[in-house]
GROMACS .gro file of N, CA, C and O in nm:
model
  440
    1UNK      N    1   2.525  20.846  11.898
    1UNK     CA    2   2.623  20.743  11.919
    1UNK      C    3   2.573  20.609  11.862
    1UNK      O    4   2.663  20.549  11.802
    2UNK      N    5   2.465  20.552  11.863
    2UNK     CA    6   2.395  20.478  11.853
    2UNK      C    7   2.407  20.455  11.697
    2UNK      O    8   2.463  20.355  11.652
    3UNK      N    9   2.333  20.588  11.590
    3UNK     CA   10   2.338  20.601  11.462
    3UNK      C   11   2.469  20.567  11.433
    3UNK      O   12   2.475  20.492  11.336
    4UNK      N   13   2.594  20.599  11.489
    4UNK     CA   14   2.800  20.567  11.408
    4UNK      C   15   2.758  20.410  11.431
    4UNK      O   16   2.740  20.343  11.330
    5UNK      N   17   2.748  20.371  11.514
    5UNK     CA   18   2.717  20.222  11.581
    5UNK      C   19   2.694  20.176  11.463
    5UNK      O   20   2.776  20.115  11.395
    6UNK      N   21   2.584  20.202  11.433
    6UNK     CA   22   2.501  20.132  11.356
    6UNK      C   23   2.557  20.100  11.196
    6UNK      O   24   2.568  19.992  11.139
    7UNK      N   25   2.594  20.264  11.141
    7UNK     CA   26   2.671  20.294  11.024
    7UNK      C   27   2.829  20.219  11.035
    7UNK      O   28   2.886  20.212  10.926
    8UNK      N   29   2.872  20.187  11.103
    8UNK     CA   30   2.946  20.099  11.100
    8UNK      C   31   2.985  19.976  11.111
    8UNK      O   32   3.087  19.922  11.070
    9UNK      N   33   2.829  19.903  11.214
    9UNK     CA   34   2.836  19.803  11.168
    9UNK      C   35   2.745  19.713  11.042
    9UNK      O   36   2.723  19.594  11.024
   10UNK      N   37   2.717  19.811  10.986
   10UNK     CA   38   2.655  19.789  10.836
   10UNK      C   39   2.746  19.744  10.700
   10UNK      O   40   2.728  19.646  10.628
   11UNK      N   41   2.825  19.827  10.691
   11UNK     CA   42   2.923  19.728  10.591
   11UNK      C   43   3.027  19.613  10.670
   11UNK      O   44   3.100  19.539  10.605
   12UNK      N   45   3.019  19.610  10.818
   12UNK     CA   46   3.084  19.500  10.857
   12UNK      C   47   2.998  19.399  10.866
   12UNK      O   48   3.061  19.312  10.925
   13UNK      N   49   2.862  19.348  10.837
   13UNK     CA   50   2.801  19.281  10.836
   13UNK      C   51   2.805  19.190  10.663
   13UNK      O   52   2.797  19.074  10.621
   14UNK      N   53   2.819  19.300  10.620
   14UNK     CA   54   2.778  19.287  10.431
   14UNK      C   55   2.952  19.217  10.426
   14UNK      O   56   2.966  19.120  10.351
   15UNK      N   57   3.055  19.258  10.490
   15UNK     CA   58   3.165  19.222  10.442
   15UNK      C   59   3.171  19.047  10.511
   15UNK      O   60   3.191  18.943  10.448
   16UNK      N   61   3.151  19.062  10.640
   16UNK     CA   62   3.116  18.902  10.695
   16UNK      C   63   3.029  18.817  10.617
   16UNK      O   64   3.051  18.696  10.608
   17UNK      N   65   2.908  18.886  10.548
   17UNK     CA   66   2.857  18.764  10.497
   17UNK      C   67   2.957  18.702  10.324
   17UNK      O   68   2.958  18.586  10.281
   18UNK      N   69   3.016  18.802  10.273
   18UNK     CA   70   3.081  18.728  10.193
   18UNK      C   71   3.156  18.630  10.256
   18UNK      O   72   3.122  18.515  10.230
   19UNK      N   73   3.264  18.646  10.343
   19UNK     CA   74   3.337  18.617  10.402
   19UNK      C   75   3.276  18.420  10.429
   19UNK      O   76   3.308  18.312  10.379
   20UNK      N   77   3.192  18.460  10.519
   20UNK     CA   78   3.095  18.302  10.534
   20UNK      C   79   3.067  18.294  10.382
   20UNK      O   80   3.172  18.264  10.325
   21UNK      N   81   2.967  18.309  10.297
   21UNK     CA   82   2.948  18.278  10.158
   21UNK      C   83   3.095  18.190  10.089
   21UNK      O   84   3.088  18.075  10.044
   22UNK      N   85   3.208  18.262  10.093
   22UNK     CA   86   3.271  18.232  10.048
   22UNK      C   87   3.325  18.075  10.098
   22UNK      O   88   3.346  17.991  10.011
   23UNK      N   89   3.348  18.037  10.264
   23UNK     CA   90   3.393  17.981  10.329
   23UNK      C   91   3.216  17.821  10.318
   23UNK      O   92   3.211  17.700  10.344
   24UNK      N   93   3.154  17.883  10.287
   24UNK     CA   94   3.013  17.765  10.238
   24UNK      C   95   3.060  17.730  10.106
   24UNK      O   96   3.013  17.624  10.065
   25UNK      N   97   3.153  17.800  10.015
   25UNK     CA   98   3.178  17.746   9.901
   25UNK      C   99   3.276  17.658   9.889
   25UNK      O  100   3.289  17.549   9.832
   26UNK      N  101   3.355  17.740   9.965
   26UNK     CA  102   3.495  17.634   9.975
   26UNK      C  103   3.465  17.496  10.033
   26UNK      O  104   3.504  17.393   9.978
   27UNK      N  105   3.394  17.498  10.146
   27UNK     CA  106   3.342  17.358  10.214
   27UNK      C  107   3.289  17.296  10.176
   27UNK      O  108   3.284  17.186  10.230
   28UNK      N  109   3.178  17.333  10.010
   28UNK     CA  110   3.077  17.274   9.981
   28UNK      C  111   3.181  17.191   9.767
   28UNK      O  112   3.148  17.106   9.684
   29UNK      N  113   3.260  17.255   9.778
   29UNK     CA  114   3.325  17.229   9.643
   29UNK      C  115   3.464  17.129   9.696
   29UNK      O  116   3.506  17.038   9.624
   30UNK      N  117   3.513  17.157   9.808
   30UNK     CA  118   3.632  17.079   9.850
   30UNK      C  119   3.590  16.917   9.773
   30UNK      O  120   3.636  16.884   9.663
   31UNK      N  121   3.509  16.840   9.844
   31UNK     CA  122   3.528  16.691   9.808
   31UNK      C  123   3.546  16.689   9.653
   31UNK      O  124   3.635  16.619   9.606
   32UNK      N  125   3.486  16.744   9.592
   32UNK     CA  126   3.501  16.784   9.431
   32UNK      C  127   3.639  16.787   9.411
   32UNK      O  128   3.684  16.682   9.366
   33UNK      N  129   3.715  16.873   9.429
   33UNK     CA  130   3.856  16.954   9.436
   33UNK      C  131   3.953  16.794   9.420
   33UNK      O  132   4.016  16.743   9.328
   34UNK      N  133   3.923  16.755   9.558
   34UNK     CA  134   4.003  16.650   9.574
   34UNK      C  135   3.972  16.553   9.498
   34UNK      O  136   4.064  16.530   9.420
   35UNK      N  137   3.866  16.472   9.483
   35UNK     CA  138   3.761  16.395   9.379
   35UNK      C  139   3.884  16.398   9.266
   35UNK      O  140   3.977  16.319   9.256
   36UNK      N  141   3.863  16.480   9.211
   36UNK     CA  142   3.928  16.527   9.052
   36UNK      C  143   4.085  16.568   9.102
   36UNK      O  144   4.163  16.512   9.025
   37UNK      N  145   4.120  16.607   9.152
   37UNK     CA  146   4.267  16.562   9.188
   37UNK      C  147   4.295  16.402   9.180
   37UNK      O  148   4.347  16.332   9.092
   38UNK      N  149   4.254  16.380   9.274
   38UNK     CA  150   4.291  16.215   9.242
   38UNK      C  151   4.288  16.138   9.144
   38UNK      O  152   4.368  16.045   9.130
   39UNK      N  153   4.206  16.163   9.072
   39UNK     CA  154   4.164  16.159   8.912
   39UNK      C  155   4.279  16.187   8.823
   39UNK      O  156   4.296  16.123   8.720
   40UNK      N  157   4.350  16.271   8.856
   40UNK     CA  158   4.434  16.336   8.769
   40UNK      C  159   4.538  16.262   8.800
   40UNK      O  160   4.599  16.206   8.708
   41UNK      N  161   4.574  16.248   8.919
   41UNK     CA  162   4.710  16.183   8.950
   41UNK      C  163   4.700  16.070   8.879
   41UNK      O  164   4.775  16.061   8.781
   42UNK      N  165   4.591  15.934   8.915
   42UNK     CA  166   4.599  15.877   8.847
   42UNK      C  167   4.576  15.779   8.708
   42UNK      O  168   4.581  15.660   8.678
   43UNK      N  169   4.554  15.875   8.661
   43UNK     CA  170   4.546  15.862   8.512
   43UNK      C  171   4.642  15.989   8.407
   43UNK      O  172   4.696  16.099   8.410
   44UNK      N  173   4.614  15.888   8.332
   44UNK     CA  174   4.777  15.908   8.218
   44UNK      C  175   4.715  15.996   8.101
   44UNK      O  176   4.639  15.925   8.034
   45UNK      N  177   4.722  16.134   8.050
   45UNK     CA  178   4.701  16.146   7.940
   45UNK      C  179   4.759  16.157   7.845
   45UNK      O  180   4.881  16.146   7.856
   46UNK      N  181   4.711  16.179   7.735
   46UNK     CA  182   4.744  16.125   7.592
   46UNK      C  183   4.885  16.155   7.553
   46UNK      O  184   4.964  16.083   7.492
   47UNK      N  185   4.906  16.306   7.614
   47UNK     CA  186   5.083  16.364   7.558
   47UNK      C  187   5.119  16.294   7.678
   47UNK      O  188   5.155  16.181   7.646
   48UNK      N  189   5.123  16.306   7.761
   48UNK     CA  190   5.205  16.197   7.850
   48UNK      C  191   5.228  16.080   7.830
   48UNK      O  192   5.338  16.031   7.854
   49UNK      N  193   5.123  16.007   7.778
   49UNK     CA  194   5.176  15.874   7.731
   49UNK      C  195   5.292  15.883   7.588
   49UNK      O  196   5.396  15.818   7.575
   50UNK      N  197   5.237  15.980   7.495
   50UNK     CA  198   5.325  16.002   7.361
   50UNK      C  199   5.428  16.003   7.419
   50UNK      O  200   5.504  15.910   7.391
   51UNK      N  201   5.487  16.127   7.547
   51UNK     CA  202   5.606  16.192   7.567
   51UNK      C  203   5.719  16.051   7.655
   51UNK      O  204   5.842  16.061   7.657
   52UNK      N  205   5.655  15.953   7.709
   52UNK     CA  206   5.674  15.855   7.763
   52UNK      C  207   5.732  15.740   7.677
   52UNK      O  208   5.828  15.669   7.707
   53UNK      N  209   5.645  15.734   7.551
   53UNK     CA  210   5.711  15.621   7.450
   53UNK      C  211   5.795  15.701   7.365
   53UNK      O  212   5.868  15.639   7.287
   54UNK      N  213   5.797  15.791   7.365
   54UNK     CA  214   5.869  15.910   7.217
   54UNK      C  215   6.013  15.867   7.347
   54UNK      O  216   6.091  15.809   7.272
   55UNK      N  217   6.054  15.866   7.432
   55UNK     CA  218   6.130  15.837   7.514
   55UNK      C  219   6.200  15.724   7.524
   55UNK      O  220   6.322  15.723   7.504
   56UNK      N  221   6.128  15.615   7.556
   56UNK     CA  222   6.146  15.437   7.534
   56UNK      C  223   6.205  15.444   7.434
   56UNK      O  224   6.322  15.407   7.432
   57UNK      N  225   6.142  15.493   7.316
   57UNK     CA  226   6.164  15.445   7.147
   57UNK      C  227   6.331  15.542   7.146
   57UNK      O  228   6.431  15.490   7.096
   58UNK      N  229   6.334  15.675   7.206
   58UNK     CA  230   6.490  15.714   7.178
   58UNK      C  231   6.588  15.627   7.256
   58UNK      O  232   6.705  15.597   7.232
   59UNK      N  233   6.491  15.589   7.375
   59UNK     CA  234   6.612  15.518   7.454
   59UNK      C  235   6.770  15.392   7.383
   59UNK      O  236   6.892  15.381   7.382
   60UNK      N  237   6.583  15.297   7.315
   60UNK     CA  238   6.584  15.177   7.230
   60UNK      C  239   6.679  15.252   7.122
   60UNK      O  240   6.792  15.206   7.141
   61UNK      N  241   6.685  15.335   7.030
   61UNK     CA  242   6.727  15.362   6.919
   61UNK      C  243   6.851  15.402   6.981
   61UNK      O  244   6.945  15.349   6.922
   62UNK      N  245   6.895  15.492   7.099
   62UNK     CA  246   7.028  15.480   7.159
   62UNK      C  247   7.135  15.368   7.169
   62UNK      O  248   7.254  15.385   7.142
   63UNK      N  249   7.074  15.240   7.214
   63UNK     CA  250   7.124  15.127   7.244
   63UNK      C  251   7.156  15.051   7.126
   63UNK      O  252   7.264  14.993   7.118
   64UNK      N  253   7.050  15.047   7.014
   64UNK     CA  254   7.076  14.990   6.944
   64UNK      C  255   7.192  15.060   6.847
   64UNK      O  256   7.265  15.005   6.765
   65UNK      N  257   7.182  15.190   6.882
   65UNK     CA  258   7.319  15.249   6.775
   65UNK      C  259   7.452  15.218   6.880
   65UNK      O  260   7.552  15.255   6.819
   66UNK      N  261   7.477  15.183   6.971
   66UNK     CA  262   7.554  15.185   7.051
   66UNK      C  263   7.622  15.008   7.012
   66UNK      O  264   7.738  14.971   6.996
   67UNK      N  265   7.462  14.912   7.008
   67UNK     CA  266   7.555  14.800   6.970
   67UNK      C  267   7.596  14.793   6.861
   67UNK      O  268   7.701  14.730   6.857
   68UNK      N  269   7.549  14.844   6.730
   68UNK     CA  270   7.572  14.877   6.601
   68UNK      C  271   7.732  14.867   6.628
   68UNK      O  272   7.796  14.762   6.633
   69UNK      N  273   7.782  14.993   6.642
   69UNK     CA  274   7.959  15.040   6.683
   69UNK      C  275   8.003  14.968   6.763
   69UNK      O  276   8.126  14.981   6.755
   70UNK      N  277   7.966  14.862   6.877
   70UNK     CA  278   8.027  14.795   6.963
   70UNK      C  279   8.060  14.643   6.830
   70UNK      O  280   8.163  14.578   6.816
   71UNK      N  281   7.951  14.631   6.767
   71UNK     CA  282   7.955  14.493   6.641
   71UNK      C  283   8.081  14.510   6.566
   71UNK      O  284   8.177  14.434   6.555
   72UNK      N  285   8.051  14.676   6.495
   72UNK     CA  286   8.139  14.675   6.441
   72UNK      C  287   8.287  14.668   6.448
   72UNK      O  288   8.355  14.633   6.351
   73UNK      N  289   8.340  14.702   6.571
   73UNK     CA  290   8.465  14.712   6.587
   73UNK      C  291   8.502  14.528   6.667
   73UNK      O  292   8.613  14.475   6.674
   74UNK      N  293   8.399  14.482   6.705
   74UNK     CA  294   8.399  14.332   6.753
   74UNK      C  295   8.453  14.275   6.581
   74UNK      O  296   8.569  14.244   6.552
   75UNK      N  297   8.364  14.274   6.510
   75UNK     CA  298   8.369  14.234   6.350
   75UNK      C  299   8.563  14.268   6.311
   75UNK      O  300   8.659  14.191   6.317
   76UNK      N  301   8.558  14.358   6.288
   76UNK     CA  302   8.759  14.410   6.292
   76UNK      C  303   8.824  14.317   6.375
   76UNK      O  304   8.893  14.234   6.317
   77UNK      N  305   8.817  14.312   6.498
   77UNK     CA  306   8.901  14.269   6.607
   77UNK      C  307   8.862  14.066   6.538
   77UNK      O  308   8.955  13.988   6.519
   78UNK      N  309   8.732  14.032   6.517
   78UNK     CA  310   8.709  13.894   6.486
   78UNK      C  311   8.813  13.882   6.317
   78UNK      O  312   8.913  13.810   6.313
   79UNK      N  313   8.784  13.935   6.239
   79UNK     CA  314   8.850  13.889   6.101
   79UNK      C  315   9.036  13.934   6.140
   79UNK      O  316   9.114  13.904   6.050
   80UNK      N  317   9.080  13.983   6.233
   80UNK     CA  318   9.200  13.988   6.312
   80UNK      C  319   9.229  13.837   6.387
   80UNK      O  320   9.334  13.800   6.439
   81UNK      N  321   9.148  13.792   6.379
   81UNK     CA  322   9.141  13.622   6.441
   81UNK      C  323   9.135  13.653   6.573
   81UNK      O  324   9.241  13.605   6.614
   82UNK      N  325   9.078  13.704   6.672
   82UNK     CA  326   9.046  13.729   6.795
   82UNK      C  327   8.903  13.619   6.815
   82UNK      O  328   8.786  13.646   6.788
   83UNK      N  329   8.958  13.490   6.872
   83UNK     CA  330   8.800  13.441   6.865
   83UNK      C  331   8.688  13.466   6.965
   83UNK      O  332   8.578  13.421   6.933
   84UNK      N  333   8.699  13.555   7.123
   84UNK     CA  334   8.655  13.606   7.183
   84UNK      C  335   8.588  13.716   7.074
   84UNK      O  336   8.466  13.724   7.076
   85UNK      N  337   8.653  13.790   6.993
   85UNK     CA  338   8.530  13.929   6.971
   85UNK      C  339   8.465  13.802   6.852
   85UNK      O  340   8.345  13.775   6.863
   86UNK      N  341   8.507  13.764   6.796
   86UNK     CA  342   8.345  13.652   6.772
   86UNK      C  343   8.278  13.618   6.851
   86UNK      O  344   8.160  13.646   6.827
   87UNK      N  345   8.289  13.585   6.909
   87UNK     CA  346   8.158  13.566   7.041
   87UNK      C  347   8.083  13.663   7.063
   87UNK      O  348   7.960  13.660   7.069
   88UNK      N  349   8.163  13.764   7.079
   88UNK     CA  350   8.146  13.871   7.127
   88UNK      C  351   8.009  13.982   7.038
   88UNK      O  352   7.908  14.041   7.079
   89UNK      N  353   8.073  13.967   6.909
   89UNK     CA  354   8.017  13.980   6.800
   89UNK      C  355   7.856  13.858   6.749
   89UNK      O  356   7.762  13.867   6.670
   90UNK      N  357   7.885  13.801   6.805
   90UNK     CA  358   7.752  13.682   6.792
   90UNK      C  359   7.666  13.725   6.865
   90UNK      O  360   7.549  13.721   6.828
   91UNK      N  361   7.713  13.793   7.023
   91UNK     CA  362   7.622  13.790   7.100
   91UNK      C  363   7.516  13.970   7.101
   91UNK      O  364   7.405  14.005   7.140
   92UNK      N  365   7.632  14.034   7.035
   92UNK     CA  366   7.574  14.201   7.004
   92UNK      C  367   7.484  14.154   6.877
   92UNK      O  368   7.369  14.197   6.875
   93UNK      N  369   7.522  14.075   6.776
   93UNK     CA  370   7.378  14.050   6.697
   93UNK      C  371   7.305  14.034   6.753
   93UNK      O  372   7.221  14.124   6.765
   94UNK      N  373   7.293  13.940   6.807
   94UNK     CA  374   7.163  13.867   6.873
   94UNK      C  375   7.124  13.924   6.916
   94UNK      O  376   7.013  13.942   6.867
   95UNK      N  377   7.152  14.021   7.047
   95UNK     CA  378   7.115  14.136   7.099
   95UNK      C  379   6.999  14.264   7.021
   95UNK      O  380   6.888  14.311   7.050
   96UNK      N  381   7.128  14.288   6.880
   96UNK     CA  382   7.020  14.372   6.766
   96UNK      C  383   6.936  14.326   6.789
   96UNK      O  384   6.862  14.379   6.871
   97UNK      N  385   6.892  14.175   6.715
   97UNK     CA  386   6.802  14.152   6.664
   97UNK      C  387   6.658  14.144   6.759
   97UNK      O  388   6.541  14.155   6.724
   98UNK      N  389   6.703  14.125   6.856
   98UNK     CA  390   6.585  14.148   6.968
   98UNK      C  391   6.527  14.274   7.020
   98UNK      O  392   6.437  14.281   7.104
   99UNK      N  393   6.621  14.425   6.931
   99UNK     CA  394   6.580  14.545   6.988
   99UNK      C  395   6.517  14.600   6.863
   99UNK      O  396   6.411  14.663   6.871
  100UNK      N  397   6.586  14.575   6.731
  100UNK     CA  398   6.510  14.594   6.585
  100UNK      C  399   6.347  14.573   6.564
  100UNK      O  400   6.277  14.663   6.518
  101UNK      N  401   6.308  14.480   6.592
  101UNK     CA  402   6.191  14.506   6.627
  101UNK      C  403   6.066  14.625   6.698
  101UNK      O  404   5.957  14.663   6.655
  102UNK      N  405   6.124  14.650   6.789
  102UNK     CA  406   6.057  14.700   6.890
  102UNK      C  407   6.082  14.864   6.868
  102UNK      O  408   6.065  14.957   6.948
  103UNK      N  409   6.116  14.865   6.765
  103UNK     CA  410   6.135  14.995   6.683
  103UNK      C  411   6.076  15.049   6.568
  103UNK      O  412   6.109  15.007   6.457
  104UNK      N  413   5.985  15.145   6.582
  104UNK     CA  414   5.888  15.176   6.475
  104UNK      C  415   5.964  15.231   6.344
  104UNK      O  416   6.038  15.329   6.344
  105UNK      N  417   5.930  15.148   6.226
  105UNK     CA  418   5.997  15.215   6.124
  105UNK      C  419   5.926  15.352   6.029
  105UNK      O  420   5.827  15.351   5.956
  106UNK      N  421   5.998  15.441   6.057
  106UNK     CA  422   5.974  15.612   5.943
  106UNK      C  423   6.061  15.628   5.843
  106UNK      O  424   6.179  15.661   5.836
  107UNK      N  425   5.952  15.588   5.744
  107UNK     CA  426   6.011  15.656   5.578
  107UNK      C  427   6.064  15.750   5.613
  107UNK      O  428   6.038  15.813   5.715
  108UNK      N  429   6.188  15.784   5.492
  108UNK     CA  430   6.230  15.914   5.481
  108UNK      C  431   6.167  16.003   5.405
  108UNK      O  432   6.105  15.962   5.307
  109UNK      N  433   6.169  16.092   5.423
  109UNK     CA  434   6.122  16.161   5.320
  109UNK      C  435   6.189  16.280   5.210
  109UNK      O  436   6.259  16.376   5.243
  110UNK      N  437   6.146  16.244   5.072
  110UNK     CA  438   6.209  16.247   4.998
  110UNK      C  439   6.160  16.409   4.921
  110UNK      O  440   6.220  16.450   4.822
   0.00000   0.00000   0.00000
């Protein structure tokens, strides 16, 4: 009786000590884990920042095609003698001209 005893608690011993082993690893790597988590959260990498301005820059290029067509049909409605879409039209330039900038220019390619 003694010998089953024994033979059985022989691989339950070998299986507990992984068990702890494993649970000394986890306890001993955690601050790490988190360490570098936090790390990650905050800081920005490189395609994230690209994917962030590749964004801005469509936003910007949205708007500015948007006042483009808002000018133009201001421009029609102004040489119609509407002196509101002159204004109107003065103020969507101005507008351009403050978003033209801030827009990277790409050759075409030919």
């Amino acid at each position: 009786m003694r010998r089953q005893a024994l033979i059985l608690l022989l691989p339950a011993t070998l299986m507990l000590g992984g068990c702890l082993a494993k649970a000394v690893v986890d306890v001993a790597t955690a601050p790490v884990k988190v360490v570098s988590k936090g790390v990650d959260l905050a800081t920005t990498s490189q395609s994230e920042a690209d994917e962030k301005r590749g964004r801005e820059i469509r936003r910007r290029e949205e708007r500015l095609a948007k006042l483009e067509r808002d000018y133009e049909k201001q421009l029609d409605d102004c040489e119609d003698g509407d002196r509101r879409a002159c204004d109107d039209a003065r103020d969507t330039y101005a507008e351009m001209q403050q978003i033209i900038p801030s827009i990277p220019y790409e050759p075409e390619d030919d």
